[in-house]
């Protein structure tokens, strides 16, 4: 679909390049056959290095019904008894969490922080959502709304 689409549903386009289902949602270069907006022609896929990074991530294995939903590994090899007690005092240590794909709820009294390298997402008790990273991508196939009492850019 594209912003100037006069129809209330996505239009079918012809393409000059091979397009696969895995490329759905990526930006494309469009021309219009006979200059008519109702006849879109995909001229190419817009190159975005982030898409290559996303495609290279491994997909999490399917959940085996025989396995528990959240496997815990309380007995870590090579951990001293004192260190094991210390780890258990702060709660169980999870190596991996597998979910059923229906719904996941994480709740923290003060805040929830998701971290990976130099990227983080923090949810605070006060209702703030802090997103930090070297590169942020916000992509929507529909309307992308920014609403607030005020919006500041830079």
mmCIF file of C-alpha atoms in Angstrom:
data_model
loop_
_atom_site.group_PDB
_atom_site.id
_atom_site.type_symbol
_atom_site.label_atom_id
_atom_site.label_comp_id
_atom_site.label_asym_id
_atom_site.label_seq_id
_atom_site.Cartn_x
_atom_site.Cartn_y
_atom_site.Cartn_z
ATOM 1 C CA UNK A 1 0.000 0.000 0.000
ATOM 2 C CA UNK A 2 1.104 3.621 -0.429
ATOM 3 C CA UNK A 3 0.068 6.979 0.995
ATOM 4 C CA UNK A 4 -1.636 8.342 -2.143
ATOM 5 C CA UNK A 5 -3.699 5.185 -2.739
ATOM 6 C CA UNK A 6 -7.193 6.388 -3.734
ATOM 7 C CA UNK A 7 -8.761 3.033 -2.818
ATOM 8 C CA UNK A 8 -9.625 1.944 0.727
ATOM 9 C CA UNK A 9 -7.729 -1.314 0.212
ATOM 10 C CA UNK A 10 -4.191 -2.089 -0.995
ATOM 11 C CA UNK A 11 -3.809 -2.236 -4.781
ATOM 12 C CA UNK A 12 -2.171 -5.103 -6.636
ATOM 13 C CA UNK A 13 1.046 -3.980 -8.310
ATOM 14 C CA UNK A 14 3.103 -5.482 -11.088
ATOM 15 C CA UNK A 15 6.853 -5.624 -10.573
ATOM 16 C CA UNK A 16 10.016 -5.347 -12.634
ATOM 17 C CA UNK A 17 11.965 -7.249 -9.952
ATOM 18 C CA UNK A 18 11.418 -10.478 -8.028
ATOM 19 C CA UNK A 19 9.597 -9.812 -4.753
ATOM 20 C CA UNK A 20 9.205 -12.450 -2.032
ATOM 21 C CA UNK A 21 6.867 -12.715 0.953
ATOM 22 C CA UNK A 22 9.848 -12.096 3.269
ATOM 23 C CA UNK A 23 10.129 -8.596 1.772
ATOM 24 C CA UNK A 24 6.562 -7.632 2.758
ATOM 25 C CA UNK A 25 6.545 -4.275 4.529
ATOM 26 C CA UNK A 26 9.793 -3.045 2.956
ATOM 27 C CA UNK A 27 9.838 0.236 1.067
ATOM 28 C CA UNK A 28 9.752 0.082 -2.723
ATOM 29 C CA UNK A 29 10.302 2.472 -5.610
ATOM 30 C CA UNK A 30 7.025 2.895 -7.512
ATOM 31 C CA UNK A 31 6.078 4.189 -10.943
ATOM 32 C CA UNK A 32 2.566 4.153 -12.340
ATOM 33 C CA UNK A 33 1.647 2.499 -15.646
ATOM 34 C CA UNK A 34 0.179 5.036 -18.082
ATOM 35 C CA UNK A 35 0.578 7.648 -15.327
ATOM 36 C CA UNK A 36 -2.470 6.244 -13.509
ATOM 37 C CA UNK A 37 -2.190 5.980 -9.731
ATOM 38 C CA UNK A 38 -4.413 2.883 -9.871
ATOM 39 C CA UNK A 39 -1.668 0.996 -11.796
ATOM 40 C CA UNK A 40 1.415 0.818 -9.522
ATOM 41 C CA UNK A 41 4.604 -0.785 -10.831
ATOM 42 C CA UNK A 42 7.320 -1.832 -8.373
ATOM 43 C CA UNK A 43 10.640 -0.714 -9.855
ATOM 44 C CA UNK A 44 12.806 -2.016 -7.018
ATOM 45 C CA UNK A 45 13.217 -2.607 -3.296
ATOM 46 C CA UNK A 46 14.732 0.288 -1.316
ATOM 47 C CA UNK A 47 17.977 -0.964 0.257
ATOM 48 C CA UNK A 48 18.004 -0.822 4.056
ATOM 49 C CA UNK A 49 20.962 -2.405 5.922
ATOM 50 C CA UNK A 50 18.769 -2.885 9.005
ATOM 51 C CA UNK A 51 16.593 -5.376 7.103
ATOM 52 C CA UNK A 52 19.665 -7.529 6.458
ATOM 53 C CA UNK A 53 20.499 -7.451 10.175
ATOM 54 C CA UNK A 54 16.942 -8.443 11.116
ATOM 55 C CA UNK A 55 16.950 -11.295 8.582
ATOM 56 C CA UNK A 56 20.235 -12.641 9.969
ATOM 57 C CA UNK A 57 18.865 -13.159 13.503
ATOM 58 C CA UNK A 58 18.080 -16.768 14.390
ATOM 59 C CA UNK A 59 14.450 -17.634 14.964
ATOM 60 C CA UNK A 60 13.673 -19.051 18.423
ATOM 61 C CA UNK A 61 13.012 -22.819 18.329
ATOM 62 C CA UNK A 62 9.411 -24.033 18.451
ATOM 63 C CA UNK A 63 8.180 -24.800 21.958
ATOM 64 C CA UNK A 64 8.103 -28.534 22.582
ATOM 65 C CA UNK A 65 4.868 -29.461 24.425
ATOM 66 C CA UNK A 66 6.929 -31.844 26.596
ATOM 67 C CA UNK A 67 9.081 -28.954 27.880
ATOM 68 C CA UNK A 68 8.007 -26.609 30.668
ATOM 69 C CA UNK A 69 7.083 -23.104 29.499
ATOM 70 C CA UNK A 70 9.953 -21.412 31.368
ATOM 71 C CA UNK A 71 12.854 -23.795 31.993
ATOM 72 C CA UNK A 72 14.841 -22.780 35.076
ATOM 73 C CA UNK A 73 18.427 -23.816 35.672
ATOM 74 C CA UNK A 74 18.969 -23.454 39.419
ATOM 75 C CA UNK A 75 22.041 -25.702 39.477
ATOM 76 C CA UNK A 76 24.624 -23.949 37.300
ATOM 77 C CA UNK A 77 27.792 -26.001 36.723
ATOM 78 C CA UNK A 78 30.935 -24.444 38.129
ATOM 79 C CA UNK A 79 29.111 -22.213 40.624
ATOM 80 C CA UNK A 80 30.407 -22.336 44.200
ATOM 81 C CA UNK A 81 27.900 -23.200 46.946
ATOM 82 C CA UNK A 82 28.050 -19.677 48.435
ATOM 83 C CA UNK A 83 27.563 -18.086 45.033
ATOM 84 C CA UNK A 84 24.676 -20.474 44.340
ATOM 85 C CA UNK A 85 22.938 -19.349 47.560
ATOM 86 C CA UNK A 86 23.534 -15.713 46.568
ATOM 87 C CA UNK A 87 22.027 -16.286 43.117
ATOM 88 C CA UNK A 88 19.000 -18.049 44.612
ATOM 89 C CA UNK A 89 18.479 -15.187 47.071
ATOM 90 C CA UNK A 90 18.017 -12.767 44.164
ATOM 91 C CA UNK A 91 15.627 -15.172 42.426
ATOM 92 C CA UNK A 92 15.917 -18.010 39.945
ATOM 93 C CA UNK A 93 18.361 -17.614 37.083
ATOM 94 C CA UNK A 94 16.828 -18.206 33.667
ATOM 95 C CA UNK A 95 18.965 -18.995 30.646
ATOM 96 C CA UNK A 96 16.082 -19.035 28.163
ATOM 97 C CA UNK A 97 12.365 -18.392 28.396
ATOM 98 C CA UNK A 98 9.995 -20.073 25.962
ATOM 99 C CA UNK A 99 6.446 -18.805 25.712
ATOM 100 C CA UNK A 100 3.381 -20.154 23.989
ATOM 101 C CA UNK A 101 3.016 -17.163 21.685
ATOM 102 C CA UNK A 102 -0.362 -16.126 23.072
ATOM 103 C CA UNK A 103 0.536 -13.522 25.692
ATOM 104 C CA UNK A 104 3.519 -12.546 27.830
ATOM 105 C CA UNK A 105 3.230 -10.297 30.881
ATOM 106 C CA UNK A 106 6.318 -8.944 32.637
ATOM 107 C CA UNK A 107 5.614 -6.901 35.723
ATOM 108 C CA UNK A 108 7.958 -4.928 37.945
ATOM 109 C CA UNK A 109 7.132 -2.804 40.978
ATOM 110 C CA UNK A 110 9.413 0.105 40.018
ATOM 111 C CA UNK A 111 10.576 -0.517 36.454
ATOM 112 C CA UNK A 112 11.228 -3.071 33.748
ATOM 113 C CA UNK A 113 14.429 -2.838 31.707
ATOM 114 C CA UNK A 114 15.204 -4.821 28.554
ATOM 115 C CA UNK A 115 18.881 -4.563 27.559
ATOM 116 C CA UNK A 116 21.006 -5.880 24.755
ATOM 117 C CA UNK A 117 24.432 -4.359 24.126
ATOM 118 C CA UNK A 118 24.022 -0.610 23.756
ATOM 119 C CA UNK A 119 20.237 -0.785 23.338
ATOM 120 C CA UNK A 120 17.621 -0.636 26.086
ATOM 121 C CA UNK A 121 13.913 -0.176 26.691
ATOM 122 C CA UNK A 122 12.840 0.986 30.155
ATOM 123 C CA UNK A 123 9.277 1.118 31.483
ATOM 124 C CA UNK A 124 8.896 3.094 34.720
ATOM 125 C CA UNK A 125 6.268 3.091 37.439
ATOM 126 C CA UNK A 126 5.555 6.756 36.604
ATOM 127 C CA UNK A 127 4.419 5.771 33.087
ATOM 128 C CA UNK A 128 7.562 6.757 31.180
ATOM 129 C CA UNK A 129 8.885 4.641 28.326
ATOM 130 C CA UNK A 130 12.557 5.242 27.564
ATOM 131 C CA UNK A 131 14.030 3.808 24.364
ATOM 132 C CA UNK A 132 17.780 4.119 23.826
ATOM 133 C CA UNK A 133 19.987 2.826 21.043
ATOM 134 C CA UNK A 134 22.438 3.727 18.319
ATOM 135 C CA UNK A 135 19.769 3.286 15.634
ATOM 136 C CA UNK A 136 15.992 3.339 16.126
ATOM 137 C CA UNK A 137 13.532 2.077 13.545
ATOM 138 C CA UNK A 138 9.812 2.706 13.809
ATOM 139 C CA UNK A 139 7.943 1.024 10.959
ATOM 140 C CA UNK A 140 4.218 0.776 10.395
ATOM 141 C CA UNK A 141 2.190 -0.714 7.574
ATOM 142 C CA UNK A 142 -0.698 1.479 8.696
ATOM 143 C CA UNK A 143 -0.946 4.922 10.235
ATOM 144 C CA UNK A 144 1.946 5.814 12.545
ATOM 145 C CA UNK A 145 0.599 8.302 15.060
ATOM 146 C CA UNK A 146 2.615 10.398 17.487
ATOM 147 C CA UNK A 147 0.344 11.866 20.123
ATOM 148 C CA UNK A 148 1.218 13.807 23.241
ATOM 149 C CA UNK A 149 0.772 17.017 25.169
ATOM 150 C CA UNK A 150 3.721 18.276 23.143
ATOM 151 C CA UNK A 151 6.108 16.647 20.695
ATOM 152 C CA UNK A 152 9.777 17.682 20.531
ATOM 153 C CA UNK A 153 12.150 16.671 17.747
ATOM 154 C CA UNK A 154 15.882 17.192 18.436
#
